[in-house]
Coordinates of C-alpha atoms in Angstrom, one line a residue:
Chain A
M289 CA -40.1 -34.1 -7.0
I290 CA -38.6 -31.8 -4.2
N291 CA -35.5 -33.8 -5.0
F292 CA -35.8 -32.9 -8.1
G293 CA -36.9 -28.9 -7.7
L294 CA -34.6 -29.4 -6.3
N295 CA -31.7 -30.2 -8.1
K296 CA -32.6 -28.1 -11.2
L297 CA -32.6 -25.1 -8.7
S298 CA -28.8 -25.9 -7.5
K299 CA -27.7 -27.7 -10.9
Q300 CA -28.9 -24.2 -12.6
Q301 CA -26.9 -22.7 -8.9
A302 CA -23.9 -24.7 -10.1
R303 CA -24.3 -22.9 -13.6
T304 CA -24.8 -19.7 -12.4
G305 CA -22.0 -19.5 -10.1
L306 CA -19.4 -20.6 -12.8
I307 CA -20.7 -17.1 -15.0
F308 CA -20.3 -15.3 -12.8
M309 CA -17.1 -16.0 -11.1
M310 CA -15.6 -16.2 -15.3
P311 CA -14.3 -12.5 -15.7
W312 CA -12.4 -13.1 -12.3
F313 CA -10.9 -16.4 -14.7
I314 CA -10.5 -15.0 -17.1
G315 CA -9.2 -12.5 -15.2
F316 CA -6.0 -15.2 -13.7
L317 CA -5.3 -16.8 -16.9
I318 CA -4.3 -13.4 -18.4
F319 CA -3.0 -11.9 -15.9
G320 CA -1.3 -13.9 -13.3
L321 CA -1.0 -17.7 -14.8
Y322 CA 0.4 -17.0 -18.6
P323 CA 2.2 -14.3 -17.3
M324 CA 4.1 -16.4 -14.6
V325 CA 4.6 -19.7 -17.0
M326 CA 6.7 -17.0 -19.2
S327 CA 8.7 -15.0 -16.6
V328 CA 10.2 -19.0 -16.2
Y329 CA 10.6 -18.4 -19.9
Y330 CA 12.0 -15.4 -21.0
S331 CA 14.2 -15.9 -17.3
L332 CA 16.0 -18.3 -19.8
C333 CA 16.3 -16.0 -22.5
R334 CA 17.7 -13.6 -24.2
Y335 CA 14.8 -11.4 -24.5
D336 CA 14.7 -7.1 -25.7
V337 CA 11.5 -7.3 -26.6
L338 CA 12.3 -6.5 -30.2
R339 CA 13.5 -9.9 -31.6
I340 CA 11.6 -13.2 -30.0
P341 CA 12.9 -14.6 -27.5
Q342 CA 16.3 -16.3 -27.4
F343 CA 16.9 -19.7 -25.3
I344 CA 20.1 -19.3 -23.5
G345 CA 19.3 -22.6 -20.1
F346 CA 19.8 -20.6 -17.0
G347 CA 22.7 -18.1 -19.0
N348 CA 20.7 -15.2 -16.6
Y349 CA 20.9 -16.6 -13.9
E350 CA 24.7 -17.3 -13.5
K351 CA 25.5 -14.3 -14.6
L352 CA 23.3 -12.3 -11.7
I353 CA 24.8 -14.7 -9.2
L354 CA 28.4 -15.1 -10.5
E355 CA 29.0 -11.6 -12.6
D356 CA 27.0 -8.9 -11.9
P357 CA 28.4 -7.1 -8.4
Y358 CA 25.0 -4.3 -8.7
F359 CA 22.3 -7.7 -8.7
W360 CA 24.3 -8.2 -5.1
T361 CA 25.0 -3.8 -4.3
S362 CA 21.2 -4.1 -5.3
I363 CA 20.2 -7.5 -2.8
S364 CA 21.5 -6.3 0.5
N365 CA 20.4 -2.9 0.0
T366 CA 16.8 -4.0 0.0
L367 CA 17.3 -6.2 3.4
V368 CA 18.9 -3.6 5.0
Y369 CA 16.4 -1.2 4.4
T370 CA 13.3 -4.3 5.3
A371 CA 15.8 -5.0 8.3
L372 CA 15.6 -2.4 9.5
R373 CA 12.4 -1.1 8.5
V374 CA 9.7 -3.1 10.2
P375 CA 10.7 -3.8 13.5
L376 CA 10.5 -0.1 13.3
C377 CA 6.7 0.4 11.9
I378 CA 5.3 -3.1 13.5
I379 CA 7.0 -1.8 17.3
G380 CA 6.4 1.7 16.0
S381 CA 2.0 0.9 15.3
L382 CA 1.6 -1.1 18.0
L383 CA 3.6 1.6 20.3
L384 CA 0.7 3.5 18.8
A385 CA -2.0 1.2 19.2
V386 CA -0.9 1.1 23.3
L387 CA -0.9 5.4 22.7
V388 CA -4.6 5.6 21.9
N389 CA -6.9 2.5 23.5
N390 CA -6.7 5.0 26.4
A391 CA -9.8 5.5 27.3
V392 CA -9.1 9.8 27.9
R393 CA -11.4 12.5 26.8
G394 CA -10.7 13.4 23.1
V395 CA -8.6 10.2 22.3
K396 CA -11.3 9.6 18.7
F397 CA -9.4 13.3 17.5
F398 CA -6.0 11.5 17.9
R399 CA -6.4 8.5 16.7
T400 CA -7.6 10.5 13.8
V401 CA -4.7 12.6 13.4
F402 CA -2.3 9.8 13.4
F403 CA -4.3 8.1 10.5
I404 CA -3.6 11.7 8.2
P405 CA 0.0 10.7 7.2
S406 CA -1.1 6.9 5.9
I407 CA -2.6 8.9 3.7
V408 CA -0.2 10.3 2.0
T409 CA 2.3 7.3 0.1
G410 CA 4.0 6.7 -3.2
V411 CA 5.0 10.2 -4.8
V412 CA 3.8 12.1 -2.9
L413 CA 5.1 11.4 -0.2
S414 CA 8.7 11.0 -1.9
V415 CA 8.1 14.9 -3.3
V416 CA 7.2 16.1 0.2
W417 CA 10.2 14.3 2.1
L418 CA 13.2 15.3 -0.5
W419 CA 11.7 18.3 0.7
M420 CA 12.1 18.2 4.3
F421 CA 15.3 15.7 3.9
N422 CA 16.8 18.7 2.2
P423 CA 20.3 19.6 3.9
Q424 CA 20.7 22.7 3.9
F425 CA 16.6 24.7 3.8
G426 CA 14.7 21.1 4.9
L427 CA 12.1 20.7 7.7
L428 CA 14.2 18.6 9.8
N429 CA 18.0 20.4 9.1
S430 CA 16.1 23.4 10.3
F431 CA 15.2 22.1 13.6
L432 CA 18.3 20.3 14.1
A433 CA 20.3 23.3 14.1
Y434 CA 18.4 25.1 16.6
M435 CA 19.1 22.6 19.0
G436 CA 22.0 23.8 17.9
I437 CA 22.8 20.1 16.3
S438 CA 24.7 20.0 13.3
G439 CA 22.0 17.9 10.9
P440 CA 24.1 14.5 8.8
L441 CA 22.7 15.3 4.7
W442 CA 20.0 12.5 4.7
L443 CA 19.3 11.8 1.4
L444 CA 23.2 13.0 -0.5
D445 CA 25.1 10.8 2.4
P446 CA 25.6 7.1 1.7
N447 CA 25.5 5.5 4.8
W448 CA 22.4 8.2 5.6
S449 CA 20.4 7.6 2.9
K450 CA 18.7 4.2 3.1
P451 CA 17.8 5.0 7.3
S452 CA 16.7 8.3 6.0
M453 CA 14.2 6.4 4.1
V454 CA 13.6 4.6 7.1
L455 CA 12.3 7.4 9.1
M456 CA 10.4 8.7 6.1
S457 CA 8.1 5.3 6.4
V458 CA 8.0 6.2 10.6
W459 CA 5.5 8.9 9.5
S460 CA 2.4 6.6 8.7
I461 CA 2.6 4.5 11.8
G462 CA -0.2 5.8 12.8
G463 CA -2.7 4.2 9.3
G464 CA -4.3 0.8 9.0
R465 CA -1.7 -1.4 10.9
M466 CA -2.5 0.9 13.9
L467 CA -6.6 0.4 13.5
V468 CA -5.8 -3.1 13.2
F469 CA -3.9 -3.5 16.3
L470 CA -6.1 -1.4 17.6
A471 CA -8.5 -3.4 17.1
A472 CA -7.2 -6.8 18.5
L473 CA -5.7 -4.9 21.8
Q474 CA -10.0 -3.8 22.7
G475 CA -10.3 -8.2 22.1
I476 CA -8.6 -8.2 25.5
P477 CA -10.4 -9.4 27.9
K478 CA -10.0 -7.8 31.1
H479 CA -9.7 -10.5 33.7
L480 CA -5.9 -11.2 32.2
Y481 CA -4.7 -7.6 33.0
E482 CA -5.9 -8.2 36.2
A483 CA -4.4 -10.8 37.2
V484 CA -1.4 -9.6 36.4
D485 CA -2.4 -6.9 38.9
I486 CA -2.7 -9.3 41.9
D487 CA 0.4 -11.1 40.8
G488 CA 1.8 -7.5 42.1
G489 CA 3.0 -6.6 38.2
G490 CA 3.1 -3.7 36.1
W491 CA 2.8 -2.5 33.4
W492 CA 6.1 -3.7 31.9
A493 CA 4.7 -7.6 33.2
K494 CA 1.4 -6.8 32.2
F495 CA 2.7 -5.6 28.1
R496 CA 4.8 -8.5 27.8
N497 CA 2.6 -11.1 29.5
V498 CA -0.6 -10.3 28.3
T499 CA -0.1 -7.8 25.4
V500 CA 2.0 -9.3 23.4
P501 CA 1.2 -13.1 23.3
M502 CA -2.1 -11.5 23.0
I503 CA -2.2 -9.9 20.3
S504 CA 1.3 -12.2 18.3
P505 CA -2.0 -13.2 15.7
V506 CA -1.6 -10.3 14.4
L507 CA 2.0 -8.7 15.0
F508 CA 2.8 -11.7 12.9
L509 CA 0.4 -11.2 9.7
W510 CA 1.7 -8.2 9.9
S511 CA 5.8 -8.6 10.2
V512 CA 4.6 -11.3 7.5
L513 CA 3.5 -8.1 5.6
E514 CA 5.7 -5.7 5.2
I515 CA 8.6 -7.7 4.8
I516 CA 7.6 -8.8 1.6
F517 CA 6.1 -4.6 1.6
S518 CA 10.1 -3.5 2.0
L519 CA 11.5 -6.1 -0.3
Q520 CA 9.5 -4.0 -3.0
V521 CA 10.2 -0.5 -2.5
F522 CA 11.0 1.4 -5.4
V523 CA 8.7 4.2 -6.2
E524 CA 10.7 6.2 -3.2
A525 CA 13.8 5.3 -4.8
Y526 CA 12.9 6.0 -8.2
V527 CA 11.4 9.5 -6.9
M528 CA 13.9 10.9 -4.6
T529 CA 17.7 9.1 -5.3
Q530 CA 16.8 7.1 -8.6
G531 CA 19.5 4.9 -6.5
G532 CA 22.4 7.2 -5.8
P533 CA 24.8 8.2 -4.1
L534 CA 27.0 5.5 -4.2
N535 CA 24.4 2.7 -5.4
S536 CA 23.6 3.3 -1.1
T537 CA 19.1 3.0 -2.1
M538 CA 20.0 1.1 -5.9
F539 CA 17.0 -1.5 -3.9
Y540 CA 16.1 -4.9 -5.3
N541 CA 12.5 -3.3 -7.8
L542 CA 14.4 -0.4 -9.3
Y543 CA 17.4 -2.5 -10.0
L544 CA 14.7 -4.6 -12.2
Y545 CA 13.2 -1.6 -13.2
N546 CA 15.9 -0.2 -14.4
K547 CA 17.3 -4.1 -16.2
A548 CA 13.5 -4.6 -17.8
F549 CA 12.5 -0.7 -18.6
N550 CA 15.5 1.0 -19.9
D551 CA 17.7 -1.8 -21.2
F552 CA 15.8 -3.5 -22.9
E553 CA 17.1 -6.8 -20.7
M554 CA 13.5 -8.5 -20.3
G555 CA 15.3 -12.1 -19.7
Y556 CA 17.9 -10.6 -17.7
A557 CA 15.1 -8.8 -15.1
S558 CA 12.5 -12.0 -15.3
A559 CA 14.8 -13.7 -13.4
L560 CA 15.4 -10.9 -11.4
A561 CA 12.1 -11.0 -10.3
W562 CA 12.0 -15.1 -9.8
I563 CA 14.8 -13.9 -7.1
L564 CA 13.5 -12.3 -5.6
M565 CA 9.9 -14.2 -5.5
I566 CA 12.4 -17.3 -3.8
I567 CA 13.5 -14.9 -1.1
S568 CA 10.9 -13.8 -0.1
L569 CA 9.3 -17.3 -0.2
I570 CA 12.4 -18.1 1.9
I571 CA 11.5 -15.4 4.5
T572 CA 7.4 -16.1 5.0
I573 CA 8.2 -20.2 5.4
I574 CA 11.4 -19.7 8.2
Q575 CA 8.6 -17.2 10.2
F576 CA 6.0 -19.4 9.6
R577 CA 9.0 -22.4 11.6
L578 CA 9.7 -19.3 13.9
S579 CA 6.0 -18.5 14.6
K580 CA 5.4 -21.4 16.9
N581 CA 7.8 -20.3 19.6
W582 CA 6.4 -17.1 20.0
V583 CA 2.9 -16.4 18.7
H584 CA -0.2 -18.4 20.0
Y585 CA -3.8 -18.9 18.8
D586 CA -7.2 -18.0 20.8
G587 CA -4.4 -17.2 24.0
G588 CA -3.5 -21.0 23.9
A589 CA -0.9 -22.9 23.5
K590 CA 1.6 -22.1 21.2
Chain B
M239 CA 0.6 7.3 50.0
I240 CA -0.2 8.7 46.6
N241 CA -3.3 9.3 46.3
P242 CA -4.9 7.3 43.8
K243 CA -6.7 10.6 42.5
A244 CA -3.2 12.3 41.9
K245 CA -2.7 9.7 40.6
T246 CA -4.9 9.9 37.4
A247 CA -5.1 13.2 37.0
V248 CA -1.0 12.8 36.3
K249 CA -1.2 9.2 33.8
N250 CA -3.6 11.1 32.3
T251 CA -1.2 14.3 32.5
L252 CA 1.7 12.4 30.8
I253 CA -0.4 10.6 28.5
Y254 CA -1.3 13.3 27.3
L255 CA 1.3 14.9 26.2
T256 CA 2.3 12.5 24.8
L257 CA -0.2 12.3 22.8
T258 CA 0.3 16.2 21.8
T259 CA 3.4 15.5 21.0
F260 CA 3.0 12.5 18.8
A261 CA 0.1 15.0 17.0
L262 CA 2.8 17.6 16.3
F263 CA 5.1 15.6 14.8
F264 CA 2.1 14.0 12.3
V265 CA 0.8 17.8 11.6
I266 CA 4.1 19.2 11.5
P267 CA 5.1 18.0 7.9
F268 CA 1.8 19.3 6.9
L269 CA 2.4 22.4 7.7
W270 CA 5.3 22.8 6.2
I271 CA 4.4 21.8 3.0
L272 CA 1.4 24.1 2.7
S273 CA 4.1 27.3 4.8
T274 CA 6.6 26.4 1.7
S275 CA 3.9 26.2 -1.4
L276 CA 3.1 29.8 -0.3
K277 CA 6.6 31.2 -0.2
G278 CA 8.5 33.0 -3.0
N279 CA 11.6 31.8 -3.8
E280 CA 13.4 34.2 -1.8
Q281 CA 11.7 33.2 1.1
I282 CA 12.6 29.3 1.0
F283 CA 16.0 29.9 1.5
V284 CA 16.1 31.3 4.7
I285 CA 17.6 30.3 8.4
P286 CA 15.9 29.9 10.4
P287 CA 12.8 29.5 8.1
Q288 CA 10.2 31.8 8.4
W289 CA 6.3 29.5 9.4
I290 CA 4.6 32.6 7.8
P291 CA 5.8 33.5 4.1
S292 CA 5.7 37.2 4.6
T293 CA 3.5 37.8 1.6
F294 CA 1.1 34.5 0.4
M295 CA 2.2 34.0 -3.0
W296 CA -1.1 32.1 -4.5
D297 CA 0.5 32.6 -7.5
N298 CA 2.6 29.2 -7.1
Y299 CA -1.0 27.1 -7.4
A300 CA -1.2 29.4 -11.2
K301 CA 2.3 28.7 -12.1
V302 CA 1.6 25.3 -11.5
F303 CA -0.6 24.8 -14.1
E304 CA 1.1 26.5 -16.4
R305 CA 4.7 24.9 -15.6
I306 CA 3.1 21.1 -16.7
P307 CA 0.3 20.2 -18.1
F308 CA -1.5 19.5 -14.4
L309 CA -5.7 20.3 -15.2
L310 CA -4.4 17.9 -18.3
Y311 CA -3.3 15.0 -15.5
V312 CA -5.4 15.7 -13.3
K313 CA -8.1 14.8 -15.9
N314 CA -6.3 11.2 -17.1
S315 CA -6.1 10.3 -13.2
V316 CA -9.6 11.1 -12.7
F317 CA -10.8 9.6 -16.1
I318 CA -8.6 6.6 -15.1
S319 CA -9.5 6.0 -11.3
L320 CA -13.0 6.1 -12.0
I321 CA -12.8 3.3 -14.5
V322 CA -11.0 2.1 -12.6
I323 CA -13.7 2.4 -9.8
T324 CA -16.4 0.6 -11.5
G325 CA -14.3 -1.6 -13.0
T326 CA -12.9 -3.2 -9.6
V327 CA -16.7 -2.9 -7.7
L328 CA -18.9 -4.7 -10.5
S329 CA -15.9 -7.1 -10.8
S330 CA -14.8 -7.9 -7.8
S331 CA -18.5 -8.7 -6.1
I332 CA -20.5 -10.5 -8.2
V333 CA -16.9 -12.9 -8.7
A334 CA -18.0 -12.2 -4.5
Y335 CA -21.1 -13.0 -5.1
S336 CA -20.7 -16.3 -6.0
F337 CA -17.4 -17.3 -4.2
A338 CA -19.5 -16.3 -1.0
C339 CA -23.5 -17.0 -1.9
L340 CA -23.5 -20.1 -4.3
N341 CA -22.6 -23.3 -4.8
W342 CA -20.2 -25.1 -7.7
P343 CA -17.8 -27.6 -8.0
G344 CA -14.6 -27.0 -7.8
R345 CA -16.0 -23.2 -5.4
N346 CA -13.4 -23.8 -2.8
A347 CA -10.9 -25.1 -4.1
L348 CA -11.0 -22.2 -6.9
F349 CA -11.2 -19.1 -3.8
V350 CA -7.4 -20.5 -2.1
V351 CA -6.1 -20.1 -5.8
V352 CA -8.1 -16.6 -5.5
L353 CA -5.1 -16.4 -1.8
A354 CA -2.6 -17.5 -3.2
S355 CA -2.8 -15.3 -6.1
M356 CA -2.6 -12.1 -3.7
M357 CA 0.8 -13.6 -3.0
L358 CA 2.1 -13.8 -6.2
P359 CA 4.4 -9.9 -6.6
M360 CA 3.9 -7.4 -9.1
Q361 CA 7.3 -8.0 -10.7
V362 CA 7.0 -11.9 -12.2
T363 CA 3.6 -10.6 -14.2
M364 CA 4.6 -6.9 -14.8
I365 CA 7.0 -7.9 -17.9
P366 CA 5.0 -10.5 -19.7
V367 CA 1.9 -8.8 -19.6
F368 CA 3.5 -5.7 -20.8
V369 CA 4.3 -7.4 -23.0
I370 CA 1.0 -9.2 -24.1
F371 CA -0.1 -5.6 -24.1
K372 CA 3.2 -4.2 -26.7
E373 CA 1.1 -7.4 -28.7
I374 CA -2.1 -5.7 -29.3
G375 CA -0.8 -1.9 -29.7
W376 CA -2.0 -1.0 -26.8
L377 CA 1.2 0.8 -25.2
N378 CA 1.1 4.7 -24.8
S379 CA -3.1 4.5 -24.0
F380 CA -5.5 4.2 -21.0
K381 CA -6.9 0.6 -21.3
P382 CA -3.8 -1.2 -20.0
L383 CA -4.5 0.8 -16.9
T384 CA -8.1 0.7 -16.6
L385 CA -9.5 -3.2 -18.6
P386 CA -7.4 -5.1 -16.9
A387 CA -10.1 -4.4 -13.2
F388 CA -12.9 -5.4 -15.1
L389 CA -11.6 -9.0 -14.6
G390 CA -11.5 -10.0 -11.1
G391 CA -11.4 -6.8 -9.6
G392 CA -8.1 -8.4 -7.5
A393 CA -7.9 -10.7 -5.3
F394 CA -7.4 -8.1 -2.2
N395 CA -10.9 -6.8 -3.0
I396 CA -13.1 -10.4 -4.4
F397 CA -11.5 -11.9 -0.9
L398 CA -13.2 -8.1 0.8
L399 CA -16.1 -8.9 -0.3
R400 CA -16.9 -12.1 -0.1
Q401 CA -16.3 -12.2 3.5
F402 CA -19.4 -9.4 4.1
F403 CA -20.8 -10.9 0.9
L404 CA -21.5 -14.4 3.5
S405 CA -22.7 -12.1 7.1
I406 CA -25.5 -11.9 4.8
P407 CA -28.2 -13.7 6.1
R408 CA -28.8 -16.7 3.9
D409 CA -33.0 -16.5 4.8
L410 CA -33.5 -13.7 2.4
L411 CA -32.0 -15.5 -0.3
D412 CA -33.0 -18.0 -0.5
S413 CA -36.4 -16.8 -0.1
A414 CA -36.3 -13.9 -3.3
R415 CA -34.7 -17.8 -5.6
I416 CA -38.2 -20.2 -4.3
D417 CA -39.7 -16.5 -5.4
G418 CA -38.5 -17.4 -9.0
C419 CA -35.8 -14.5 -9.0
S420 CA -32.6 -14.9 -10.8
E421 CA -29.5 -15.1 -9.9
F422 CA -28.0 -12.5 -11.2
R423 CA -31.7 -10.4 -9.8
I424 CA -30.5 -11.2 -6.4
Y425 CA -27.0 -10.2 -6.3
W426 CA -28.3 -7.0 -8.3
N427 CA -31.5 -5.7 -6.1
I428 CA -30.0 -7.8 -2.8
V429 CA -27.4 -8.4 -2.2
L430 CA -25.4 -4.9 -3.7
P431 CA -27.8 -2.2 -1.9
N432 CA -27.1 -4.6 1.7
A433 CA -23.2 -4.7 0.8
K434 CA -22.9 -1.1 0.0
P435 CA -20.3 -0.3 3.5
A436 CA -18.4 -2.3 2.3
L437 CA -18.6 -1.1 -1.5
A438 CA -17.1 1.9 -0.6
T439 CA -14.6 0.9 1.2
V440 CA -13.2 -1.2 -2.1
S441 CA -13.9 2.0 -4.1
I442 CA -12.4 4.8 -1.9
L443 CA -9.1 2.3 -1.1
T444 CA -9.3 1.0 -4.5
F445 CA -9.0 5.3 -5.5
M446 CA -6.7 5.8 -3.2
F447 CA -4.3 3.2 -4.8
T448 CA -4.7 4.5 -8.5
W449 CA -4.5 7.8 -7.8
N450 CA -1.3 7.8 -6.2
D451 CA -0.4 4.6 -8.5
F452 CA 3.6 5.7 -10.4
L453 CA 5.2 2.4 -11.3
G454 CA 1.3 1.7 -13.9
P455 CA 1.9 4.3 -15.6
L456 CA 5.1 4.6 -15.7
I457 CA 5.9 1.2 -17.3
Y458 CA 2.8 2.5 -20.2
L459 CA 2.3 5.5 -21.0
S460 CA 5.3 7.5 -22.5
D461 CA 3.4 10.4 -24.1
Q462 CA 3.8 13.6 -22.5
A463 CA 0.0 14.3 -22.7
K464 CA -1.1 10.8 -21.7
G465 CA 0.3 10.9 -17.9
T466 CA -1.1 11.2 -15.3
I467 CA -1.3 13.1 -11.7
A468 CA 1.6 10.4 -10.3
L469 CA 4.0 10.7 -13.3
G470 CA 3.6 13.9 -12.7
L471 CA 4.4 15.2 -10.2
G472 CA 7.4 11.9 -10.6
M473 CA 8.8 14.0 -13.5
F474 CA 8.3 17.5 -11.8
V475 CA 11.0 17.3 -9.5
G476 CA 13.6 15.7 -12.1
Q477 CA 12.7 19.4 -13.9
Y478 CA 12.6 22.2 -11.6
V479 CA 14.7 20.0 -8.6
T480 CA 15.3 23.6 -6.4
E481 CA 11.9 25.2 -7.2
W482 CA 10.4 23.6 -4.2
S483 CA 7.6 26.1 -3.6
L484 CA 5.8 24.3 -7.5
L485 CA 6.7 21.1 -5.9
M486 CA 5.4 21.2 -2.5
A487 CA 2.0 23.3 -4.3
A488 CA 2.1 20.9 -7.2
S489 CA 2.5 18.3 -3.7
M490 CA -0.8 20.1 -2.0
L491 CA -2.8 20.1 -5.0
M492 CA -2.3 16.1 -5.2
M493 CA -3.1 15.4 -1.9
L494 CA -6.0 17.8 -1.5
P495 CA -8.8 15.4 -2.5
M496 CA -7.3 12.6 -1.0
L497 CA -7.3 14.2 1.9
I498 CA -11.3 15.4 1.6
I499 CA -12.4 11.6 0.6
F500 CA -10.3 10.4 3.8
F501 CA -12.1 12.9 5.9
V502 CA -15.5 12.1 4.5
F503 CA -15.8 8.4 4.2
Q504 CA -14.0 8.0 7.8
K505 CA -15.5 5.0 8.9
Y506 CA -14.8 3.6 5.6
F507 CA -11.0 3.0 6.3
I508 CA -11.3 2.1 9.5
Q509 CA -13.6 -0.7 8.7
G510 CA -12.1 -1.6 5.5
F511 CA -8.5 -2.2 7.6
I512 CA -10.0 -3.7 10.6
M513 CA -12.2 -6.3 7.8
S514 CA -9.0 -6.9 6.7
G515 CA -6.8 -7.7 8.8
L516 CA -8.5 -9.3 12.1
K517 CA -11.1 -11.3 10.2
D518 CA -9.7 -14.5 8.4

């Protein structure tokens, strides 16, 4: 009798469960699965949106890899940007987290102040820094001039344009990433540091042998995420440089956007999207492989 | 022999010095933006720069509204944001309720699909989704930017809310079930009121994202009258690239709501990052 009642209840629950998750499922079919399949198909077609797609096999991929110099430029730009930005942002946020982990009076106030710039993202961030980077009247070169240094042309110099955009993202190191690192730091048991004290180790020994291993899972997770984000950089370049000067900030997604929505080469752009997906996947897999050497879970074995 | 008290004092001084240096690095750009936004053109191009304008040109803020249909952009952005927040909160919470509080066959397998879908880069789906909206004639309308929010509200939000819902005591739900409460009423009258902090986090993060979103409006809104504030600012740069005071005034106006929301709802920001970043 009771069994029957429970059964009825669980059947009802199963039905309600399926109904309640439907919005996601329908959304996933329309905006996830179907587009994914279509994107593979488009990438094998010539497609300008106006006429129906025309199947050309691997033509887009061949053209991309063999004949398109911009493809390689955009890949190398994006990889350089990622290689500069990710270590700087992760290390910057970590050091800042260590700094605000000091229990001094008023440190909460500083945490708030450090967080504020990270609220500014996308277009506003780009517009504001466009002005900061102005070679003649911008804040950076005015400051450098005051110090007696003649500043670079920043975004207008092909050698400086990528480092400039990386520098701009350093402004946001006090944001969510720092908070997560801080929470991880606060979870490290005190006795581990005391053990280093007994062994006569200084702050570097503590940082190297306790702090970094103990929070390595969080550092690893954010390195994976930040690399994926960095490979997708778009708005900064679109607003600040349109890919210039001399294509030095023609990042992968900017190139993809131009191909798709300026030239309406949707098939070609879809092929570009899949190559980016594959590059991200390969880098992530390599990171997981390498993580076995340095990431410690539960403070125990590697 | 250094006395330990003196050592602590030196250490604290060094900490405060470093904290202050960083604080200046983070804050000075804001003061610079504010200062530029209040200057006349002849004051902007002065070397070395003046921090406090000789006359405050409050007029610059009014000019932003005259040069571009800024008020209209604000209205559009607010409208889109409100709809997206509503859709996201309603649909991600009901889906999260299903994944966290209800038992059904295949639930765990599908939750893996939810998590995996977070990894799918937007670029891969962007073009076919654009084609779908073009085929049904929704280009140049707010529908492509708003309606998808009602279908799941984003995998990340589902994940965040599911984590939170799991912490609500099961007994509370079961006793309501025994009393004959329908699942929808349990969701609406018990789970949602208990999850207000998590819903606030989702709403705020959604607002920040929608308010700043550039690519979506860029792809879907070609009519100037339909523009959002992010799109408007992006276009403004192209048209008035030398009018820095107006650009900075417009930037200030766009940042203002975000800053206010941050100061009012600080703890929800922090909670959102901690919830998403640490638990797995």
